[in-house]
mmCIF file of C-alpha atoms in Angstrom:
data_model
loop_
_atom_site.group_PDB
_atom_site.id
_atom_site.type_symbol
_atom_site.label_atom_id
_atom_site.label_comp_id
_atom_site.label_asym_id
_atom_site.label_seq_id
_atom_site.Cartn_x
_atom_site.Cartn_y
_atom_site.Cartn_z
ATOM 1 C CA MET A 27 -161.907 80.380 49.881
ATOM 2 C CA SER A 28 -161.234 76.773 50.934
ATOM 3 C CA THR A 29 -162.907 75.483 47.768
ATOM 4 C CA ILE A 30 -160.710 77.687 45.591
ATOM 5 C CA ASN A 31 -157.555 76.678 47.427
ATOM 6 C CA ASN A 32 -158.465 73.010 47.070
ATOM 7 C CA SER A 33 -158.972 73.399 43.338
ATOM 8 C CA ARG A 34 -155.566 75.069 43.038
ATOM 9 C CA ARG A 35 -153.938 72.019 44.600
ATOM 10 C CA ASN A 36 -155.392 69.851 41.857
ATOM 11 C CA PHE A 37 -154.510 71.765 38.709
ATOM 12 C CA ILE A 38 -153.184 70.288 35.478
ATOM 13 C CA LYS A 39 -151.408 71.924 32.581
ATOM 14 C CA THR A 40 -152.994 71.856 29.181
ATOM 15 C CA ALA A 41 -150.909 71.037 26.143
ATOM 16 C CA GLY A 42 -150.158 74.591 25.069
ATOM 17 C CA THR A 43 -147.344 76.033 23.045
ATOM 18 C CA LEU A 44 -145.599 79.373 22.844
ATOM 19 C CA ALA A 45 -145.585 80.286 19.174
ATOM 20 C CA ILE A 46 -143.173 83.068 18.321
ATOM 21 C CA GLY A 47 -142.817 84.515 14.856
ATOM 22 C CA THR A 48 -144.864 86.268 12.251
ATOM 23 C CA THR A 49 -147.992 84.178 12.751
ATOM 24 C CA LEU A 50 -150.578 85.873 14.940
ATOM 25 C CA PRO A 51 -152.520 85.527 17.108
ATOM 26 C CA ILE A 52 -149.928 84.195 19.510
ATOM 27 C CA SER A 53 -150.896 81.006 21.311
ATOM 28 C CA LEU A 54 -149.525 80.500 24.789
ATOM 29 C CA VAL A 55 -149.726 77.978 27.593
ATOM 30 C CA GLU A 56 -152.875 78.169 29.655
ATOM 31 C CA LEU A 57 -153.211 76.556 33.055
ATOM 32 C CA ALA A 58 -156.388 74.577 33.643
ATOM 33 C CA PHE A 59 -157.541 74.201 37.227
ATOM 34 C CA ALA A 60 -159.885 71.528 38.555
ATOM 35 C CA GLU A 61 -162.571 74.193 38.188
ATOM 36 C CA SER A 62 -162.366 75.650 34.694
ATOM 37 C CA SER A 63 -163.622 78.980 36.010
ATOM 38 C CA GLN A 64 -160.297 79.377 37.822
ATOM 39 C CA ASN A 65 -158.123 79.325 34.679
ATOM 40 C CA PHE A 66 -155.984 82.391 35.153
ATOM 41 C CA THR A 67 -153.624 84.350 32.929
ATOM 42 C CA PHE A 68 -152.688 88.003 32.603
ATOM 43 C CA ALA A 69 -150.340 90.069 30.447
ATOM 44 C CA TYR A 70 -147.750 92.581 31.637
ATOM 45 C CA ILE A 71 -146.297 95.505 29.688
ATOM 46 C CA SER A 72 -143.787 97.895 31.258
ATOM 47 C CA ASP A 73 -141.282 100.725 30.875
ATOM 48 C CA ALA A 74 -142.320 102.420 27.638
ATOM 49 C CA HIS A 75 -140.467 105.719 28.346
ATOM 50 C CA ILE A 76 -142.497 107.709 25.816
ATOM 51 C CA GLN A 77 -140.334 110.760 25.091
ATOM 52 C CA HIS A 78 -141.665 114.041 23.731
ATOM 53 C CA ILE A 79 -139.558 115.897 21.140
ATOM 54 C CA LYS A 80 -141.656 118.859 20.012
ATOM 55 C CA ASP A 81 -145.277 119.582 19.104
ATOM 56 C CA ASN A 82 -146.748 116.189 18.092
ATOM 57 C CA ARG A 83 -143.352 114.505 17.646
ATOM 58 C CA PHE A 84 -142.130 111.737 19.956
ATOM 59 C CA VAL A 85 -139.142 109.395 19.856
ATOM 60 C CA ARG A 86 -140.466 106.872 17.374
ATOM 61 C CA ASN A 87 -138.598 103.839 18.662
ATOM 62 C CA TRP A 88 -140.184 104.003 22.101
ATOM 63 C CA ASP A 89 -143.589 104.556 20.491
ATOM 64 C CA ARG A 90 -143.199 101.495 18.303
ATOM 65 C CA GLY A 91 -142.210 99.276 21.204
ATOM 66 C CA LEU A 92 -145.382 100.093 23.128
ATOM 67 C CA ILE A 93 -147.640 100.020 20.064
ATOM 68 C CA ARG A 94 -146.370 96.559 19.141
ATOM 69 C CA ALA A 95 -146.829 95.244 22.678
ATOM 70 C CA VAL A 96 -150.418 96.520 22.767
ATOM 71 C CA ALA A 97 -151.234 95.057 19.352
ATOM 72 C CA GLU A 98 -149.820 91.626 20.173
ATOM 73 C CA THR A 99 -151.461 91.568 23.588
ATOM 74 C CA ASN A 100 -154.831 92.152 21.928
ATOM 75 C CA LEU A 101 -154.197 89.120 19.695
ATOM 76 C CA LEU A 102 -153.372 86.721 22.507
ATOM 77 C CA THR A 103 -155.108 83.348 22.585
ATOM 78 C CA PRO A 104 -156.259 82.609 25.236
ATOM 79 C CA LYS A 105 -157.151 86.172 26.144
ATOM 80 C CA PRO A 106 -155.655 87.296 29.457
ATOM 81 C CA ASP A 107 -158.002 88.082 32.336
ATOM 82 C CA PHE A 108 -156.464 91.547 32.564
ATOM 83 C CA VAL A 109 -153.390 93.575 31.585
ATOM 84 C CA MET A 110 -150.934 95.306 33.904
ATOM 85 C CA PHE A 111 -148.822 98.275 32.904
ATOM 86 C CA GLY A 112 -145.736 98.333 35.134
ATOM 87 C CA GLY A 113 -144.670 101.992 35.172
ATOM 88 C CA ASP A 114 -142.450 104.521 33.391
ATOM 89 C CA LEU A 115 -145.004 105.253 30.723
ATOM 90 C CA ALA A 116 -143.321 108.650 30.232
ATOM 91 C CA GLN A 117 -139.664 109.621 30.165
ATOM 92 C CA LEU A 118 -139.878 113.037 31.850
ATOM 93 C CA GLY A 119 -143.392 112.898 33.246
ATOM 94 C CA SER A 120 -144.810 115.634 31.035
ATOM 95 C CA LYS A 121 -148.468 115.958 30.072
ATOM 96 C CA PRO A 122 -147.763 115.343 26.345
ATOM 97 C CA GLU A 123 -145.827 112.156 27.163
ATOM 98 C CA LEU A 124 -148.445 110.789 29.539
ATOM 99 C CA ASP A 125 -151.291 111.708 27.204
ATOM 100 C CA HIS A 126 -149.573 110.056 24.250
ATOM 101 C CA GLY A 127 -148.801 106.919 26.259
ATOM 102 C CA ALA A 128 -152.348 106.783 27.616
ATOM 103 C CA GLU A 129 -153.715 107.043 24.074
ATOM 104 C CA ILE A 130 -151.619 104.050 22.967
ATOM 105 C CA LEU A 131 -152.627 102.005 26.025
ATOM 106 C CA SER A 132 -156.294 102.877 25.496
ATOM 107 C CA ALA A 133 -156.289 100.436 22.570
ATOM 108 C CA LEU A 134 -155.832 97.490 24.969
ATOM 109 C CA HIS A 135 -158.829 95.181 25.187
ATOM 110 C CA GLY A 136 -160.254 94.363 28.612
ATOM 111 C CA ASN A 137 -159.344 95.582 32.073
ATOM 112 C CA VAL A 138 -156.026 97.382 32.567
ATOM 113 C CA HIS A 139 -154.320 98.135 35.911
ATOM 114 C CA TYR A 140 -151.460 100.597 36.308
ATOM 115 C CA VAL A 141 -148.264 100.894 38.363
ATOM 116 C CA MET A 142 -146.486 104.246 38.646
ATOM 117 C CA GLY A 143 -142.789 104.627 37.799
ATOM 118 C CA GLU A 144 -140.342 107.318 38.839
ATOM 119 C CA HIS A 145 -140.380 108.825 35.336
ATOM 120 C CA ASP A 146 -144.139 109.294 35.705
ATOM 121 C CA TYR A 147 -143.917 110.776 39.198
ATOM 122 C CA TYR A 148 -141.187 113.288 39.895
ATOM 123 C CA LEU A 149 -142.324 116.186 37.711
ATOM 124 C CA ASP A 150 -145.636 116.812 39.511
ATOM 125 C CA LEU A 151 -145.501 114.012 42.153
ATOM 126 C CA GLY A 152 -148.107 111.983 40.335
ATOM 127 C CA GLU A 153 -150.832 114.628 40.087
ATOM 128 C CA TYR A 154 -151.514 114.242 36.370
ATOM 129 C CA TRP A 155 -150.996 110.475 36.515
ATOM 130 C CA GLY A 156 -153.803 110.317 39.081
ATOM 131 C CA LYS A 157 -156.176 112.144 36.743
ATOM 132 C CA LEU A 158 -155.449 109.640 33.982
ATOM 133 C CA PHE A 159 -155.113 106.356 35.854
ATOM 134 C CA GLY A 160 -156.381 106.734 39.406
ATOM 135 C CA PRO A 161 -154.717 106.137 42.798
ATOM 136 C CA GLN A 162 -150.992 105.557 43.227
ATOM 137 C CA TYR A 163 -151.546 102.466 45.387
ATOM 138 C CA TYR A 164 -154.498 100.120 45.805
ATOM 139 C CA SER A 165 -155.490 96.449 45.950
ATOM 140 C CA PHE A 166 -157.989 94.184 44.241
ATOM 141 C CA ASP A 167 -159.034 90.522 44.285
ATOM 142 C CA HIS A 168 -159.365 88.210 41.330
ATOM 143 C CA LYS A 169 -160.267 84.509 41.332
ATOM 144 C CA GLY A 170 -159.043 83.855 44.863
ATOM 145 C CA VAL A 171 -155.817 85.870 44.549
ATOM 146 C CA HIS A 172 -155.164 89.149 46.369
ATOM 147 C CA PHE A 173 -153.317 91.731 44.256
ATOM 148 C CA VAL A 174 -151.555 94.768 45.705
ATOM 149 C CA VAL A 175 -150.252 97.719 43.664
ATOM 150 C CA LEU A 176 -147.651 99.935 45.374
ATOM 151 C CA ASN A 177 -145.989 103.232 44.547
ATOM 152 C CA SER A 178 -142.482 102.070 45.426
ATOM 153 C CA ILE A 179 -140.530 104.973 43.911
ATOM 154 C CA LYS A 180 -141.050 107.635 46.565
ATOM 155 C CA THR A 181 -138.047 108.925 48.503
ATOM 156 C CA TYR A 182 -137.068 111.135 51.432
ATOM 157 C CA ASP A 183 -139.074 114.342 51.844
ATOM 158 C CA ASP A 184 -135.934 116.441 52.081
ATOM 159 C CA TRP A 185 -134.828 115.302 48.623
ATOM 160 C CA THR A 186 -138.294 115.656 47.124
ATOM 161 C CA PHE A 187 -139.367 119.007 48.538
ATOM 162 C CA LYS A 188 -136.316 121.002 49.634
ATOM 163 C CA ARG A 189 -133.409 120.368 47.305
ATOM 164 C CA TRP A 190 -134.403 121.434 43.783
ATOM 165 C CA PRO A 191 -135.239 124.927 42.471
ATOM 166 C CA THR A 192 -137.795 123.599 39.970
ATOM 167 C CA ALA A 193 -139.917 120.530 39.453
ATOM 168 C CA GLU A 194 -138.220 120.042 36.071
ATOM 169 C CA GLN A 195 -134.800 119.860 37.735
ATOM 170 C CA ARG A 196 -136.096 117.321 40.249
ATOM 171 C CA MET A 197 -137.443 115.182 37.411
ATOM 172 C CA LEU A 198 -134.164 115.349 35.486
ATOM 173 C CA GLU A 199 -132.130 114.376 38.549
ATOM 174 C CA MET A 200 -134.248 111.321 39.285
ATOM 175 C CA ALA A 201 -134.342 110.313 35.607
ATOM 176 C CA ASP A 202 -130.556 110.458 35.190
ATOM 177 C CA LEU A 203 -128.898 107.036 35.306
ATOM 178 C CA ASP A 204 -126.113 106.459 37.834
ATOM 179 C CA ASN A 205 -126.581 109.959 39.223
ATOM 180 C CA PRO A 206 -124.919 110.771 42.579
ATOM 181 C CA ASN A 207 -127.598 113.437 43.049
ATOM 182 C CA GLY A 208 -130.352 110.805 43.027
ATOM 183 C CA SER A 209 -132.021 109.289 46.060
ATOM 184 C CA PRO A 210 -133.024 105.690 46.854
ATOM 185 C CA PHE A 211 -136.598 104.594 46.237
ATOM 186 C CA MET A 212 -138.946 103.538 49.012
ATOM 187 C CA VAL A 213 -142.538 102.601 49.702
ATOM 188 C CA GLY A 214 -142.716 104.888 52.723
ATOM 189 C CA GLU A 215 -144.433 104.750 56.092
ATOM 190 C CA GLU A 216 -147.853 105.870 54.869
ATOM 191 C CA GLN A 217 -148.111 103.023 52.380
ATOM 192 C CA ARG A 218 -146.628 100.471 54.768
ATOM 193 C CA VAL A 219 -149.346 101.328 57.306
ATOM 194 C CA TRP A 220 -151.945 101.003 54.550
ATOM 195 C CA LEU A 221 -150.398 97.720 53.363
ATOM 196 C CA LYS A 222 -150.490 96.212 56.852
ATOM 197 C CA ASP A 223 -154.140 97.164 57.243
ATOM 198 C CA ASP A 224 -154.940 95.764 53.783
ATOM 199 C CA LEU A 225 -153.156 92.456 54.424
ATOM 200 C CA ASP A 226 -154.630 92.043 57.907
ATOM 201 C CA LYS A 227 -157.981 91.416 56.214
ATOM 202 C CA ILE A 228 -156.623 88.569 54.062
ATOM 203 C CA ASP A 229 -156.407 84.891 55.031
ATOM 204 C CA LYS A 230 -152.776 83.730 55.213
ATOM 205 C CA ASP A 231 -153.482 80.894 52.762
ATOM 206 C CA THR A 232 -154.576 83.363 50.086
ATOM 207 C CA PRO A 233 -151.997 83.783 47.297
ATOM 208 C CA VAL A 234 -150.706 87.372 47.291
ATOM 209 C CA VAL A 235 -149.206 89.123 44.271
ATOM 210 C CA VAL A 236 -147.561 92.536 44.694
ATOM 211 C CA PHE A 237 -146.967 94.838 41.741
ATOM 212 C CA SER A 238 -144.282 97.477 42.232
ATOM 213 C CA HIS A 239 -141.987 99.447 39.961
ATOM 214 C CA SER A 240 -138.775 99.052 41.964
ATOM 215 C CA PRO A 241 -137.684 95.531 42.974
ATOM 216 C CA LEU A 242 -138.714 95.596 46.704
ATOM 217 C CA GLN A 243 -135.178 94.254 47.173
ATOM 218 C CA LYS A 244 -131.754 95.810 47.641
ATOM 219 C CA ILE A 245 -129.893 94.855 44.474
ATOM 220 C CA TYR A 246 -127.776 97.720 43.111
ATOM 221 C CA LYS A 247 -127.993 101.169 44.643
ATOM 222 C CA GLY A 248 -126.140 102.994 41.865
ATOM 223 C CA TRP A 249 -129.001 102.486 39.419
ATOM 224 C CA ASN A 250 -131.747 102.441 42.053
ATOM 225 C CA PHE A 251 -132.289 98.732 41.587
ATOM 226 C CA TRP A 252 -133.034 99.238 45.238
ATOM 227 C CA THR A 253 -135.925 99.861 47.640
ATOM 228 C CA GLU A 254 -134.772 101.460 50.877
ATOM 229 C CA ASP A 255 -137.488 99.940 53.079
ATOM 230 C CA ALA A 256 -137.584 96.587 51.250
ATOM 231 C CA ASP A 257 -136.919 94.644 54.472
ATOM 232 C CA GLN A 258 -139.914 96.245 56.177
ATOM 233 C CA VAL A 259 -142.188 95.534 53.228
ATOM 234 C CA GLN A 260 -140.969 91.936 53.036
ATOM 235 C CA ALA A 261 -141.707 91.518 56.761
ATOM 236 C CA LEU A 262 -145.349 92.411 56.122
ATOM 237 C CA LEU A 263 -145.515 89.745 53.405
ATOM 238 C CA GLN A 264 -143.737 86.960 55.305
ATOM 239 C CA PRO A 265 -146.829 85.623 57.149
ATOM 240 C CA PHE A 266 -148.446 84.538 53.872
ATOM 241 C CA ASN A 267 -147.824 81.095 52.437
ATOM 242 C CA LYS A 268 -147.288 82.217 48.856
ATOM 243 C CA VAL A 269 -146.241 85.689 47.787
ATOM 244 C CA SER A 270 -144.995 86.919 44.427
ATOM 245 C CA VAL A 271 -143.566 90.359 43.664
ATOM 246 C CA ILE A 272 -143.549 91.509 40.032
ATOM 247 C CA TYR A 273 -141.568 94.627 39.192
ATOM 248 C CA GLY A 274 -140.291 96.655 36.228
ATOM 249 C CA HIS A 275 -137.592 99.364 36.193
ATOM 250 C CA VAL A 276 -134.587 97.082 35.653
ATOM 251 C CA HIS A 277 -135.184 96.449 31.907
ATOM 252 C CA GLN A 278 -133.828 92.906 32.196
ATOM 253 C CA ILE A 279 -134.819 89.433 33.375
ATOM 254 C CA GLN A 280 -134.214 88.945 37.086
ATOM 255 C CA TYR A 281 -135.687 86.490 39.543
ATOM 256 C CA ASN A 282 -135.034 85.619 43.140
ATOM 257 C CA GLN A 283 -136.489 83.900 46.187
ATOM 258 C CA ILE A 284 -136.368 85.365 49.708
ATOM 259 C CA GLY A 285 -138.141 83.154 52.217
ATOM 260 C CA ASN A 286 -141.703 82.703 51.001
ATOM 261 C CA ILE A 287 -141.485 85.581 48.510
ATOM 262 C CA SER A 288 -140.753 85.021 44.825
ATOM 263 C CA PHE A 289 -139.435 88.000 42.851
ATOM 264 C CA ASN A 290 -139.765 88.311 39.073
ATOM 265 C CA SER A 291 -138.869 91.287 36.886
ATOM 266 C CA VAL A 292 -140.521 92.183 33.602
ATOM 267 C CA MET A 293 -138.934 93.528 30.439
ATOM 268 C CA ALA A 294 -139.137 97.030 28.979
ATOM 269 C CA THR A 295 -140.660 97.960 25.633
ATOM 270 C CA ALA A 296 -138.168 100.837 25.309
ATOM 271 C CA TRP A 297 -134.538 99.687 25.706
ATOM 272 C CA PRO A 298 -132.475 97.050 27.545
ATOM 273 C CA TRP A 299 -130.038 97.778 30.358
ATOM 274 C CA PRO A 300 -126.746 95.935 30.791
ATOM 275 C CA TYR A 301 -126.096 94.180 34.060
ATOM 276 C CA PRO A 302 -124.576 96.278 36.863
ATOM 277 C CA GLN A 303 -121.443 94.143 37.212
ATOM 278 C CA ALA A 304 -120.663 94.820 33.550
ATOM 279 C CA TYR A 305 -120.706 98.560 34.148
ATOM 280 C CA ALA A 306 -118.736 99.516 37.245
ATOM 281 C CA GLN A 307 -116.524 98.057 39.946
ATOM 282 C CA ALA A 308 -118.974 98.934 42.664
ATOM 283 C CA GLU A 309 -120.681 97.055 45.456
ATOM 284 C CA GLN A 310 -123.857 95.402 44.219
ATOM 285 C CA TYR A 311 -126.128 92.633 45.342
ATOM 286 C CA LEU A 312 -127.462 91.126 42.153
ATOM 287 C CA PRO A 313 -129.701 88.232 43.262
ATOM 288 C CA LYS A 314 -127.953 84.897 43.244
ATOM 289 C CA LEU A 315 -130.642 83.330 41.062
ATOM 290 C CA THR A 316 -130.460 85.919 38.310
ATOM 291 C CA VAL A 317 -129.292 84.356 35.058
ATOM 292 C CA PRO A 318 -127.294 86.440 32.545
ATOM 293 C CA MET A 319 -128.789 86.371 29.073
ATOM 294 C CA ASN A 320 -127.440 87.045 25.602
ATOM 295 C CA ARG A 321 -127.739 90.838 25.884
ATOM 296 C CA ALA A 322 -127.387 93.717 25.654
ATOM 297 C CA ASP A 323 -126.074 94.399 22.189
ATOM 298 C CA PRO A 324 -125.765 98.177 21.657
ATOM 299 C CA PHE A 325 -125.999 97.751 17.891
ATOM 300 C CA PHE A 326 -129.588 96.487 18.213
ATOM 301 C CA ASP A 327 -131.755 98.926 20.141
ATOM 302 C CA ARG A 328 -134.537 96.342 20.413
ATOM 303 C CA ASP A 329 -132.301 93.595 21.792
ATOM 304 C CA ALA A 330 -133.964 91.945 24.803
ATOM 305 C CA THR A 331 -136.897 94.308 25.069
ATOM 306 C CA GLY A 332 -140.367 92.792 25.165
ATOM 307 C CA TRP A 333 -143.393 91.932 27.257
ATOM 308 C CA GLN A 334 -144.651 88.975 29.295
ATOM 309 C CA PHE A 335 -147.563 86.559 29.555
ATOM 310 C CA ILE A 336 -148.006 85.360 33.129
ATOM 311 C CA ASN A 337 -149.696 82.205 34.379
ATOM 312 C CA LEU A 338 -150.715 81.974 38.012
ATOM 313 C CA ALA A 339 -150.905 78.374 39.224
ATOM 314 C CA ASN A 340 -151.393 77.363 42.835
ATOM 315 C CA GLY A 341 -150.204 80.815 43.879
ATOM 316 C CA ASN A 342 -146.907 80.569 41.959
ATOM 317 C CA LEU A 343 -146.011 82.604 38.874
ATOM 318 C CA ASP A 344 -144.785 81.297 35.528
ATOM 319 C CA LEU A 345 -143.547 83.932 33.067
ATOM 320 C CA ASP A 346 -143.264 83.598 29.288
ATOM 321 C CA TYR A 347 -140.976 86.393 28.046
ATOM 322 C CA THR A 348 -141.640 87.426 24.441
ATOM 323 C CA LEU A 349 -138.486 89.250 23.306
ATOM 324 C CA TYR A 350 -138.020 91.307 20.149
ATOM 325 C CA ASN A 351 -134.463 90.473 19.060
ATOM 326 C CA ASN A 352 -133.507 87.592 21.299
ATOM 327 C CA THR A 353 -134.486 84.061 22.221
ATOM 328 C CA SER A 354 -137.749 84.033 24.123
ATOM 329 C CA ARG A 355 -137.440 82.902 27.718
ATOM 330 C CA ILE A 356 -139.574 80.971 30.184
ATOM 331 C CA VAL A 357 -139.192 81.289 33.950
ATOM 332 C CA ARG A 358 -141.107 78.679 35.944
ATOM 333 C CA TYR A 359 -141.516 78.159 39.669
ATOM 334 C CA ASN A 360 -139.705 74.945 40.665
ATOM 335 C CA THR A 361 -141.967 73.388 43.282
ATOM 336 C CA ASP A 362 -139.256 70.947 44.427
ATOM 337 C CA LYS A 363 -136.616 73.626 44.977
ATOM 338 C CA LYS A 364 -139.231 76.246 45.952
ATOM 339 C CA ARG A 365 -137.831 79.002 43.767
ATOM 340 C CA PRO A 366 -138.226 80.430 40.259
ATOM 341 C CA GLU A 367 -135.851 79.079 37.621
ATOM 342 C CA ASP A 368 -135.083 79.668 33.979
ATOM 343 C CA VAL A 369 -136.268 76.660 31.976
ATOM 344 C CA ALA A 370 -133.414 76.660 29.438
ATOM 345 C CA TYR A 371 -130.521 78.479 31.097
ATOM 346 C CA GLN A 372 -130.620 77.615 34.790
ATOM 347 C CA ASP A 373 -127.617 75.308 34.500
ATOM 348 C CA GLU A 374 -124.438 77.399 34.358
ATOM 349 C CA LYS A 375 -123.075 75.279 31.488
ATOM 350 C CA ALA A 376 -126.132 76.177 29.386
ATOM 351 C CA ARG A 377 -125.887 79.930 29.897
ATOM 352 C CA ILE A 378 -125.087 82.144 26.919
ATOM 353 C CA VAL A 379 -122.108 84.456 27.312
ATOM 354 C CA PRO A 380 -123.257 88.115 27.175
ATOM 355 C CA GLN A 381 -122.388 89.912 23.978
ATOM 356 C CA THR A 382 -119.251 92.110 24.044
ATOM 357 C CA HIS A 383 -119.479 94.618 21.196
ATOM 358 C CA TYR A 384 -118.405 97.558 23.351
#
């Protein structure tokens, strides 16, 4: 481990470019470490929301978003070490939706890891998901980095097991946006105990990356941009020198720094969400470092949706956002300020005013 950590302190960036357009394969920045065997990139696709209509018919737009992401990921140069899918493969958690989404994802080249979203979970509490993709939470190691995958969209047992007459009603209630009948997400005691035991085996100098669906922060409760036990999960991660949390669910670019923990969201391949403060006069805690972008335009259903290519250097994440109908974005970790920042739009004077077609 000490050899790997030493090599990570002596990395250099190669002269790479992010080429966006009709020319494929896409060429992206690769990070070269002192030991070439430690070069490390992975791709992240999230929030497909495959929606079943009838028989073999599905909402085509959501299909096309995921199909395009898979196709372009397969054409990446350099090829990522692995691919993550960040949750909400289905819209209402049905077998046809999950099967159809799994069929599309099966075209991905290389190793794929999966995070569960609430839209995948609340119909049968993840039973069919488990048959397709395996456990709801787990960890793995790759090139000196410890990765943890959590099911962060569980909630109180009373809400889950005692409130709804049918599983379908429970799924609809949790899937409904801004629903007063919803319930806040959480990791839960069982997983926190497991997480503590898992992390106790890891050296504190080891970079840790946590994949969750919800933010593992308390941002905006009305849309469940919120994890009820986020503080307790963060406390388990605080002893490590470098921790990154990557999450989906919010369908927008967010980033934040809390102590030693960097937070980065990933985009959806289905649709963009507006920012909470543009929607309601309600208490919200949007992270201070989040930068508004030129979105969302309701006349373009692909505006600001996309996928990400992630470089892991010295334990810190750099994200290249490839967006369908908007300027691509790069979020880099600023080692001087010790926080993630948007390369082009961090300065308030450079920020683009959100579109107002409503």
